[in-house]
PDB file of C-alpha atoms in Angstrom:
ATOM      1  CA  MET A   1      81.930 296.136-119.111  1.00  0.00           C
ATOM      2  CA  ILE A   2      78.419 294.672-119.350  1.00  0.00           C
ATOM      3  CA  TYR A   3      78.574 294.798-123.122  1.00  0.00           C
ATOM      4  CA  LYS A   4      81.820 292.836-123.174  1.00  0.00           C
ATOM      5  CA  LEU A   5      80.364 290.276-120.810  1.00  0.00           C
ATOM      6  CA  ILE A   6      77.258 289.844-122.983  1.00  0.00           C
ATOM      7  CA  GLN A   7      79.414 289.721-126.102  1.00  0.00           C
ATOM      8  CA  ALA A   8      81.521 286.947-124.586  1.00  0.00           C
ATOM      9  CA  LEU A   9      78.373 285.033-123.674  1.00  0.00           C
ATOM     10  CA  ASP A  10      77.091 285.556-127.219  1.00  0.00           C
ATOM     11  CA  LYS A  11      80.258 283.989-128.622  1.00  0.00           C
ATOM     12  CA  MET A  12      79.769 280.960-126.394  1.00  0.00           C
ATOM     13  CA  ILE A  13      75.982 280.561-126.586  1.00  0.00           C
ATOM     14  CA  GLY A  14      74.983 282.422-129.742  1.00  0.00           C
ATOM     15  CA  PHE A  15      72.021 284.660-128.944  1.00  0.00           C
ATOM     16  CA  ASP A  16      69.157 285.064-131.389  1.00  0.00           C
ATOM     17  CA  GLN A  17      69.324 288.064-133.677  1.00  0.00           C
ATOM     18  CA  ALA A  18      66.626 290.588-134.516  1.00  0.00           C
ATOM     19  CA  ASP A  19      66.954 292.565-137.700  1.00  0.00           C
ATOM     20  CA  ALA A  20      66.366 296.312-137.661  1.00  0.00           C
ATOM     21  CA  HIS A  21      65.902 295.804-141.362  1.00  0.00           C
ATOM     22  CA  CYS A  22      67.138 298.482-143.633  1.00  0.00           C
ATOM     23  CA  ASP A  23      68.121 297.676-147.163  1.00  0.00           C
ATOM     24  CA  ILE A  24      71.830 297.334-147.402  1.00  0.00           C
ATOM     25  CA  PRO A  25      73.575 299.237-148.781  1.00  0.00           C
ATOM     26  CA  CYS A  26      71.181 301.771-147.271  1.00  0.00           C
ATOM     27  CA  GLY A  27      69.603 304.209-149.648  1.00  0.00           C
ATOM     28  CA  ILE A  28      71.263 302.968-152.808  1.00  0.00           C
ATOM     29  CA  TYR A  29      68.400 302.740-155.249  1.00  0.00           C
ATOM     30  CA  ASP A  30      68.681 303.641-158.900  1.00  0.00           C
ATOM     31  CA  PRO A  31      66.405 302.729-161.808  1.00  0.00           C
ATOM     32  CA  SER A  32      69.249 302.962-164.334  1.00  0.00           C
ATOM     33  CA  THR A  33      69.973 299.226-164.074  1.00  0.00           C
ATOM     34  CA  ALA A  34      66.380 298.473-165.055  1.00  0.00           C
ATOM     35  CA  GLN A  35      66.494 301.017-167.873  1.00  0.00           C
ATOM     36  CA  ILE A  36      69.666 299.539-169.369  1.00  0.00           C
ATOM     37  CA  ALA A  37      68.325 296.012-168.969  1.00  0.00           C
ATOM     38  CA  ALA A  38      65.122 296.960-170.821  1.00  0.00           C
ATOM     39  CA  LEU A  39      67.160 298.617-173.554  1.00  0.00           C
ATOM     40  CA  THR A  40      69.170 295.404-173.866  1.00  0.00           C
ATOM     41  CA  VAL A  41      65.918 293.514-174.414  1.00  0.00           C
ATOM     42  CA  VAL A  42      65.116 295.681-177.443  1.00  0.00           C
ATOM     43  CA  ARG A  43      68.692 295.338-178.710  1.00  0.00           C
ATOM     44  CA  MET A  44      68.393 291.549-178.575  1.00  0.00           C
ATOM     45  CA  MET A  45      65.077 291.708-180.434  1.00  0.00           C
ATOM     46  CA  ASP A  46      66.785 293.758-183.140  1.00  0.00           C
ATOM     47  CA  LEU A  47      69.690 291.324-183.406  1.00  0.00           C
ATOM     48  CA  MET A  48      67.253 288.425-183.641  1.00  0.00           C
ATOM     49  CA  ALA A  49      65.365 290.170-186.456  1.00  0.00           C
ATOM     50  CA  GLU A  50      68.614 290.989-188.284  1.00  0.00           C
ATOM     51  CA  LEU A  51      69.815 287.416-188.072  1.00  0.00           C
ATOM     52  CA  GLU A  52      66.519 286.113-189.350  1.00  0.00           C
ATOM     53  CA  ALA A  53      66.504 288.628-192.202  1.00  0.00           C
ATOM     54  CA  LYS A  54      69.861 287.381-193.440  1.00  0.00           C
ATOM     55  CA  GLY A  55      68.169 284.197-194.606  1.00  0.00           C
ATOM     56  CA  GLY A  56      70.355 281.273-195.581  1.00  0.00           C
ATOM     57  CA  ASN A  57      70.706 278.003-193.764  1.00  0.00           C
ATOM     58  CA  LYS A  58      69.421 277.627-190.269  1.00  0.00           C
ATOM     59  CA  ASP A  59      72.621 275.845-189.395  1.00  0.00           C
ATOM     60  CA  VAL A  60      74.316 275.315-186.053  1.00  0.00           C
ATOM     61  CA  SER A  61      75.945 278.735-186.215  1.00  0.00           C
ATOM     62  CA  TYR A  62      72.567 280.401-186.761  1.00  0.00           C
ATOM     63  CA  GLN A  63      70.992 278.424-183.940  1.00  0.00           C
ATOM     64  CA  ASN A  64      73.862 279.230-181.616  1.00  0.00           C
ATOM     65  CA  SER A  65      73.556 282.976-182.244  1.00  0.00           C
ATOM     66  CA  MET A  66      69.788 282.950-181.965  1.00  0.00           C
ATOM     67  CA  ALA A  67      69.915 280.974-178.731  1.00  0.00           C
ATOM     68  CA  ARG A  68      72.360 283.448-177.243  1.00  0.00           C
ATOM     69  CA  TYR A  69      70.185 286.431-178.191  1.00  0.00           C
ATOM     70  CA  VAL A  70      67.121 284.792-176.690  1.00  0.00           C
ATOM     71  CA  ALA A  71      68.994 283.900-173.494  1.00  0.00           C
ATOM     72  CA  VAL A  72      70.216 287.466-173.004  1.00  0.00           C
ATOM     73  CA  LYS A  73      66.733 288.826-173.748  1.00  0.00           C
ATOM     74  CA  GLU A  74      65.266 286.496-171.119  1.00  0.00           C
ATOM     75  CA  GLU A  75      67.882 287.404-168.537  1.00  0.00           C
ATOM     76  CA  HIS A  76      67.621 291.149-168.986  1.00  0.00           C
ATOM     77  CA  ALA A  77      63.823 291.270-169.055  1.00  0.00           C
ATOM     78  CA  GLU A  78      63.800 289.472-165.714  1.00  0.00           C
ATOM     79  CA  LEU A  79      66.586 291.682-164.353  1.00  0.00           C
ATOM     80  CA  ALA A  80      64.603 294.814-165.240  1.00  0.00           C
ATOM     81  CA  LYS A  81      61.512 293.431-163.530  1.00  0.00           C
ATOM     82  CA  GLN A  82      63.522 292.501-160.440  1.00  0.00           C
ATOM     83  CA  GLU A  83      65.117 295.957-160.157  1.00  0.00           C
ATOM     84  CA  ILE A  84      61.732 297.670-160.425  1.00  0.00           C
ATOM     85  CA  ARG A  85      60.212 295.313-157.852  1.00  0.00           C
ATOM     86  CA  VAL A  86      62.953 296.127-155.348  1.00  0.00           C
ATOM     87  CA  ILE A  87      62.595 299.900-155.712  1.00  0.00           C
ATOM     88  CA  TRP A  88      58.815 299.666-155.616  1.00  0.00           C
ATOM     89  CA  GLY A  89      58.731 297.289-152.650  1.00  0.00           C
ATOM     90  CA  ASP A  90      61.542 298.660-150.524  1.00  0.00           C
ATOM     91  CA  TYR A  91      61.983 302.314-151.395  1.00  0.00           C
ATOM     92  CA  ILE A  92      58.569 303.629-152.398  1.00  0.00           C
ATOM     93  CA  LYS A  93      56.657 304.908-149.385  1.00  0.00           C
ATOM     94  CA  ALA A  94      53.096 306.097-148.743  1.00  0.00           C
ATOM     95  CA  GLN A  95      54.009 309.730-149.296  1.00  0.00           C
ATOM     96  CA  HIS A  96      55.374 308.880-152.759  1.00  0.00           C
ATOM     97  CA  LEU A  97      52.142 307.088-153.631  1.00  0.00           C
ATOM     98  CA  GLU A  98      50.101 310.081-152.531  1.00  0.00           C
ATOM     99  CA  LYS A  99      51.896 312.243-155.071  1.00  0.00           C
ATOM    100  CA  HIS A 100      52.084 309.580-157.783  1.00  0.00           C
ATOM    101  CA  ALA A 101      48.765 307.801-157.469  1.00  0.00           C
ATOM    102  CA  GLY A 102      49.239 305.732-160.619  1.00  0.00           C
ATOM    103  CA  LEU A 103      52.503 304.149-159.506  1.00  0.00           C
ATOM    104  CA  HIS A 104      51.048 300.745-158.588  1.00  0.00           C
ATOM    105  CA  ASP A 105      49.392 300.506-161.995  1.00  0.00           C
ATOM    106  CA  LEU A 106      52.614 301.538-163.705  1.00  0.00           C
ATOM    107  CA  VAL A 107      54.626 298.859-161.882  1.00  0.00           C
ATOM    108  CA  HIS A 108      52.024 296.260-162.797  1.00  0.00           C
ATOM    109  CA  LYS A 109      52.232 297.385-166.412  1.00  0.00           C
ATOM    110  CA  ILE A 110      56.035 297.031-166.303  1.00  0.00           C
ATOM    111  CA  MET A 111      55.717 293.482-164.952  1.00  0.00           C
ATOM    112  CA  GLN A 112      53.292 292.572-167.725  1.00  0.00           C
ATOM    113  CA  LEU A 113      55.411 294.130-170.461  1.00  0.00           C
ATOM    114  CA  GLY A 114      58.515 292.417-169.079  1.00  0.00           C
ATOM    115  CA  SER A 115      56.804 289.047-169.233  1.00  0.00           C
ATOM    116  CA  LYS A 116      55.511 289.674-172.734  1.00  0.00           C
ATOM    117  CA  SER A 117      58.999 290.724-173.817  1.00  0.00           C
ATOM    118  CA  ARG A 118      60.241 287.327-172.686  1.00  0.00           C
ATOM    119  CA  GLN A 119      57.410 285.423-174.331  1.00  0.00           C
ATOM    120  CA  THR A 120      57.678 287.111-177.723  1.00  0.00           C
ATOM    121  CA  ALA A 121      60.140 288.824-180.036  1.00  0.00           C
ATOM    122  CA  ASP A 122      57.759 291.711-180.622  1.00  0.00           C
ATOM    123  CA  ARG A 123      59.855 294.880-180.790  1.00  0.00           C
ATOM    124  CA  GLU A 124      56.929 297.173-180.058  1.00  0.00           C
ATOM    125  CA  THR A 125      56.435 295.379-176.746  1.00  0.00           C
ATOM    126  CA  GLY A 126      60.102 295.892-175.931  1.00  0.00           C
ATOM    127  CA  VAL A 127      59.856 299.591-176.780  1.00  0.00           C
ATOM    128  CA  GLN A 128      56.812 299.917-174.516  1.00  0.00           C
ATOM    129  CA  PHE A 129      58.779 298.131-171.781  1.00  0.00           C
ATOM    130  CA  VAL A 130      61.548 300.734-172.056  1.00  0.00           C
ATOM    131  CA  ALA A 131      59.026 303.591-172.106  1.00  0.00           C
ATOM    132  CA  ALA A 132      57.218 302.356-168.993  1.00  0.00           C
ATOM    133  CA  ILE A 133      60.494 301.997-167.087  1.00  0.00           C
ATOM    134  CA  ASN A 134      61.479 305.490-168.211  1.00  0.00           C
ATOM    135  CA  GLN A 135      58.232 306.743-166.739  1.00  0.00           C
ATOM    136  CA  PHE A 136      59.053 304.914-163.505  1.00  0.00           C
ATOM    137  CA  ALA A 137      62.516 306.525-163.507  1.00  0.00           C
ATOM    138  CA  GLU A 138      60.954 309.995-163.827  1.00  0.00           C
ATOM    139  CA  ILE A 139      58.779 309.316-160.803  1.00  0.00           C
ATOM    140  CA  PHE A 140      61.695 307.862-158.851  1.00  0.00           C
ATOM    141  CA  TRP A 141      63.887 310.908-159.423  1.00  0.00           C
ATOM    142  CA  ASP A 142      60.970 313.202-158.619  1.00  0.00           C
ATOM    143  CA  THR A 143      60.705 311.541-155.179  1.00  0.00           C
ATOM    144  CA  LYS A 144      64.325 312.594-154.678  1.00  0.00           C
ATOM    145  CA  GLY A 145      63.582 316.140-155.828  1.00  0.00           C
ATOM    146  CA  ILE A 146      65.885 315.632-158.811  1.00  0.00           C
ATOM    147  CA  ALA A 147      64.843 316.891-162.246  1.00  0.00           C
ATOM    148  CA  THR A 148      65.213 314.648-165.263  1.00  0.00           C
ATOM    149  CA  LYS A 149      65.869 315.039-168.947  1.00  0.00           C
ATOM    150  CA  ARG A 150      65.170 312.848-171.960  1.00  0.00           C
ATOM    151  CA  ALA A 151      67.866 312.005-174.476  1.00  0.00           C
ATOM    152  CA  LYS A 152      68.576 309.234-176.946  1.00  0.00           C
ATOM    153  CA  ALA A 153      70.849 306.500-175.645  1.00  0.00           C
ATOM    154  CA  PRO A 154      74.313 306.887-177.233  1.00  0.00           C
ATOM    155  CA  TYR A 155      74.282 303.263-178.379  1.00  0.00           C
ATOM    156  CA  ALA A 156      71.983 300.941-180.281  1.00  0.00           C
ATOM    157  CA  PRO A 157      69.030 300.771-180.220  1.00  0.00           C
ATOM    158  CA  ALA A 158      69.287 304.497-179.400  1.00  0.00           C
ATOM    159  CA  LEU A 159      65.873 304.766-177.802  1.00  0.00           C
ATOM    160  CA  GLU A 160      64.913 307.803-175.783  1.00  0.00           C
ATOM    161  CA  MET A 161      65.922 307.420-172.136  1.00  0.00           C
ATOM    162  CA  VAL A 162      65.308 309.357-168.938  1.00  0.00           C
ATOM    163  CA  TYR A 163      68.425 310.640-167.175  1.00  0.00           C
ATOM    164  CA  PRO A 164      68.672 312.522-163.867  1.00  0.00           C
ATOM    165  CA  ASN A 165      70.016 316.075-163.982  1.00  0.00           C
ATOM    166  CA  LEU A 166      72.669 315.599-161.325  1.00  0.00           C
TER     167      LEU A 166
ATOM    168  CA  MET B   1      60.532 285.214-119.529  1.00  0.00           C
ATOM    169  CA  PHE B   2      63.639 287.208-120.427  1.00  0.00           C
ATOM    170  CA  ARG B   3      65.863 286.850-123.449  1.00  0.00           C
ATOM    171  CA  ILE B   4      68.963 288.511-124.798  1.00  0.00           C
ATOM    172  CA  ILE B   5      68.887 289.346-128.492  1.00  0.00           C
ATOM    173  CA  LYS B   6      71.557 290.831-130.718  1.00  0.00           C
ATOM    174  CA  VAL B   7      70.599 293.694-133.036  1.00  0.00           C
ATOM    175  CA  THR B   8      71.551 293.544-136.697  1.00  0.00           C
ATOM    176  CA  GLY B   9      70.881 296.215-139.318  1.00  0.00           C
ATOM    177  CA  GLU B  10      70.780 299.956-138.968  1.00  0.00           C
ATOM    178  CA  SER B  11      67.158 301.011-139.343  1.00  0.00           C
ATOM    179  CA  LEU B  12      66.924 302.067-135.689  1.00  0.00           C
ATOM    180  CA  SER B  13      70.223 303.897-135.743  1.00  0.00           C
ATOM    181  CA  PRO B  14      71.611 305.967-134.169  1.00  0.00           C
ATOM    182  CA  THR B  15      69.866 304.746-130.992  1.00  0.00           C
ATOM    183  CA  TYR B  16      70.129 301.028-131.740  1.00  0.00           C
ATOM    184  CA  GLN B  17      73.090 300.026-133.816  1.00  0.00           C
ATOM    185  CA  GLU B  18      74.421 296.856-135.366  1.00  0.00           C
ATOM    186  CA  GLY B  19      75.971 294.696-132.643  1.00  0.00           C
ATOM    187  CA  ASP B  20      73.998 296.150-129.741  1.00  0.00           C
ATOM    188  CA  TYR B  21      72.178 293.760-127.453  1.00  0.00           C
ATOM    189  CA  VAL B  22      68.714 294.055-125.967  1.00  0.00           C
ATOM    190  CA  VAL B  23      67.095 292.285-123.076  1.00  0.00           C
ATOM    191  CA  VAL B  24      63.455 291.564-123.868  1.00  0.00           C
ATOM    192  CA  THR B  25      60.636 290.365-121.721  1.00  0.00           C
ATOM    193  CA  THR B  26      58.265 287.752-123.060  1.00  0.00           C
ATOM    194  CA  ILE B  27      55.931 287.943-120.076  1.00  0.00           C
ATOM    195  CA  PRO B  28      52.346 288.255-121.414  1.00  0.00           C
ATOM    196  CA  PHE B  29      51.515 290.861-118.754  1.00  0.00           C
ATOM    197  CA  PHE B  30      53.989 293.271-120.341  1.00  0.00           C
ATOM    198  CA  LEU B  31      53.195 292.273-123.923  1.00  0.00           C
ATOM    199  CA  ALA B  32      49.540 293.127-123.314  1.00  0.00           C
ATOM    200  CA  ARG B  33      50.550 296.651-122.375  1.00  0.00           C
ATOM    201  CA  ILE B  34      52.681 297.638-125.333  1.00  0.00           C
ATOM    202  CA  LYS B  35      52.332 301.321-126.095  1.00  0.00           C
ATOM    203  CA  ALA B  36      53.594 303.819-128.654  1.00  0.00           C
ATOM    204  CA  GLY B  37      57.304 304.400-128.199  1.00  0.00           C
ATOM    205  CA  ASP B  38      58.065 300.862-127.006  1.00  0.00           C
ATOM    206  CA  VAL B  39      60.605 298.844-128.952  1.00  0.00           C
ATOM    207  CA  ILE B  40      59.436 295.350-129.751  1.00  0.00           C
ATOM    208  CA  ILE B  41      60.737 292.110-131.245  1.00  0.00           C
ATOM    209  CA  PHE B  42      58.359 290.385-133.638  1.00  0.00           C
ATOM    210  CA  ASN B  43      58.339 287.769-136.343  1.00  0.00           C
ATOM    211  CA  HIS B  44      57.548 288.817-139.873  1.00  0.00           C
ATOM    212  CA  VAL B  45      56.581 286.186-142.410  1.00  0.00           C
ATOM    213  CA  SER B  46      59.072 287.478-145.000  1.00  0.00           C
ATOM    214  CA  TYR B  47      61.734 289.314-143.029  1.00  0.00           C
ATOM    215  CA  GLY B  48      62.042 286.999-140.030  1.00  0.00           C
ATOM    216  CA  LYS B  49      62.746 288.259-136.547  1.00  0.00           C
ATOM    217  CA  MET B  50      62.709 292.046-136.486  1.00  0.00           C
ATOM    218  CA  ILE B  51      63.159 294.866-134.003  1.00  0.00           C
ATOM    219  CA  LYS B  52      61.227 298.108-134.488  1.00  0.00           C
ATOM    220  CA  LYS B  53      59.706 300.953-132.539  1.00  0.00           C
ATOM    221  CA  VAL B  54      55.932 301.025-132.042  1.00  0.00           C
ATOM    222  CA  SER B  55      54.445 304.112-133.614  1.00  0.00           C
ATOM    223  CA  THR B  56      50.743 303.463-133.088  1.00  0.00           C
ATOM    224  CA  VAL B  57      48.650 300.855-131.330  1.00  0.00           C
ATOM    225  CA  SER B  58      45.238 299.961-132.742  1.00  0.00           C
ATOM    226  CA  ALA B  59      42.137 300.666-130.657  1.00  0.00           C
ATOM    227  CA  GLY B  60      41.828 297.092-129.423  1.00  0.00           C
ATOM    228  CA  GLY B  61      45.559 296.674-128.990  1.00  0.00           C
ATOM    229  CA  GLY B  62      45.603 293.864-131.544  1.00  0.00           C
ATOM    230  CA  GLU B  63      47.800 295.535-134.146  1.00  0.00           C
ATOM    231  CA  PHE B  64      50.860 297.738-134.155  1.00  0.00           C
ATOM    232  CA  VAL B  65      52.272 300.185-136.621  1.00  0.00           C
ATOM    233  CA  VAL B  66      56.043 299.834-136.343  1.00  0.00           C
ATOM    234  CA  VAL B  67      58.734 302.128-137.691  1.00  0.00           C
ATOM    235  CA  GLY B  68      62.475 302.489-137.850  1.00  0.00           C
ATOM    236  CA  SER B  69      64.248 305.772-137.364  1.00  0.00           C
ATOM    237  CA  HIS B  70      66.151 305.546-140.635  1.00  0.00           C
ATOM    238  CA  GLU B  71      64.727 306.913-143.888  1.00  0.00           C
ATOM    239  CA  ASN B  72      65.250 303.570-145.602  1.00  0.00           C
ATOM    240  CA  SER B  73      63.877 301.437-142.832  1.00  0.00           C
ATOM    241  CA  VAL B  74      61.723 298.549-143.982  1.00  0.00           C
ATOM    242  CA  ASP B  75      58.755 298.759-141.649  1.00  0.00           C
ATOM    243  CA  SER B  76      54.971 299.213-141.543  1.00  0.00           C
ATOM    244  CA  ARG B  77      55.243 301.668-144.406  1.00  0.00           C
ATOM    245  CA  ASN B  78      56.206 298.650-146.508  1.00  0.00           C
ATOM    246  CA  PHE B  79      54.494 295.677-144.915  1.00  0.00           C
ATOM    247  CA  GLY B  80      51.579 297.122-142.968  1.00  0.00           C
ATOM    248  CA  THR B  81      50.657 296.522-139.355  1.00  0.00           C
ATOM    249  CA  ILE B  82      51.983 293.790-137.102  1.00  0.00           C
ATOM    250  CA  PRO B  83      49.434 291.587-135.317  1.00  0.00           C
ATOM    251  CA  ALA B  84      49.888 291.176-131.562  1.00  0.00           C
ATOM    252  CA  GLU B  85      50.320 287.406-132.037  1.00  0.00           C
ATOM    253  CA  SER B  86      53.550 288.062-133.940  1.00  0.00           C
ATOM    254  CA  VAL B  87      55.143 289.964-131.069  1.00  0.00           C
ATOM    255  CA  GLU B  88      57.796 287.943-129.249  1.00  0.00           C
ATOM    256  CA  GLY B  89      58.930 290.440-126.699  1.00  0.00           C
ATOM    257  CA  LYS B  90      59.332 293.982-125.531  1.00  0.00           C
ATOM    258  CA  VAL B  91      62.725 295.580-125.012  1.00  0.00           C
ATOM    259  CA  ILE B  92      63.340 296.452-121.385  1.00  0.00           C
ATOM    260  CA  TRP B  93      67.086 297.016-121.477  1.00  0.00           C
ATOM    261  CA  HIS B  94      69.360 298.236-124.228  1.00  0.00           C
ATOM    262  CA  ILE B  95      73.033 297.318-123.975  1.00  0.00           C
ATOM    263  CA  THR B  96      74.958 299.543-126.349  1.00  0.00           C
ATOM    264  CA  GLY B  97      78.143 298.479-128.055  1.00  0.00           C
ATOM    265  CA  PRO B  98      81.184 300.693-128.550  1.00  0.00           C
ATOM    266  CA  ARG B  99      80.432 303.832-130.588  1.00  0.00           C
ATOM    267  CA  GLN B 100      82.884 305.399-132.969  1.00  0.00           C
TER     268      GLN B 100
END
């Protein structure tokens, strides 16, 4: 009765809202998006190197392909950084940091490697980016009490990835 | 003095759920006496107006550790303590919506 009265008043007046903030959808965190995005960065670096190695004219077709590879590399490096930032900022809690004391440093390293992967076409940097995010994924799954395994991705560039044992 | 505020989000569920309303007092007398267990409305620089339960009050009463009841609540575990100046009101009446 009172609720319906207040609700009717709300429709007429529009009360302020206070957020009992909880990330929506609640509890859905997964580092796999970041891992795949980082892998895509290395794949784009490989495609860029292959295109360059072909030689020939740097014609419009070449420039178009190269521009597309660079654009996807940019996008996915930033996506990986964003995904890690969200998990780190919203999911990771004090008790996780107690167990994994180096997590802040690892996240900072991922941010730096992500930026460097955008700035350069250095494959080794991209590989380090993937490796650091894999390390983050191992910690993430450990906070869930879920064991992980390492296996090569079943697609190029076939780098070693961390997968949860679900 | 008194305000009605609608709750959004689920971090205080199951007690406070999306769509519930709360009546809050903004009277300084009551705000100066906030204690652990009280539910408060405050403004956060990034998250805006929030509702959370007070877990701990600092010795001088100038800062509050706030928590939600949900595992994934975004609260003091993420953004630290809340200064007393950010507190807008204290919940004095909870009007629950229909429960399924």
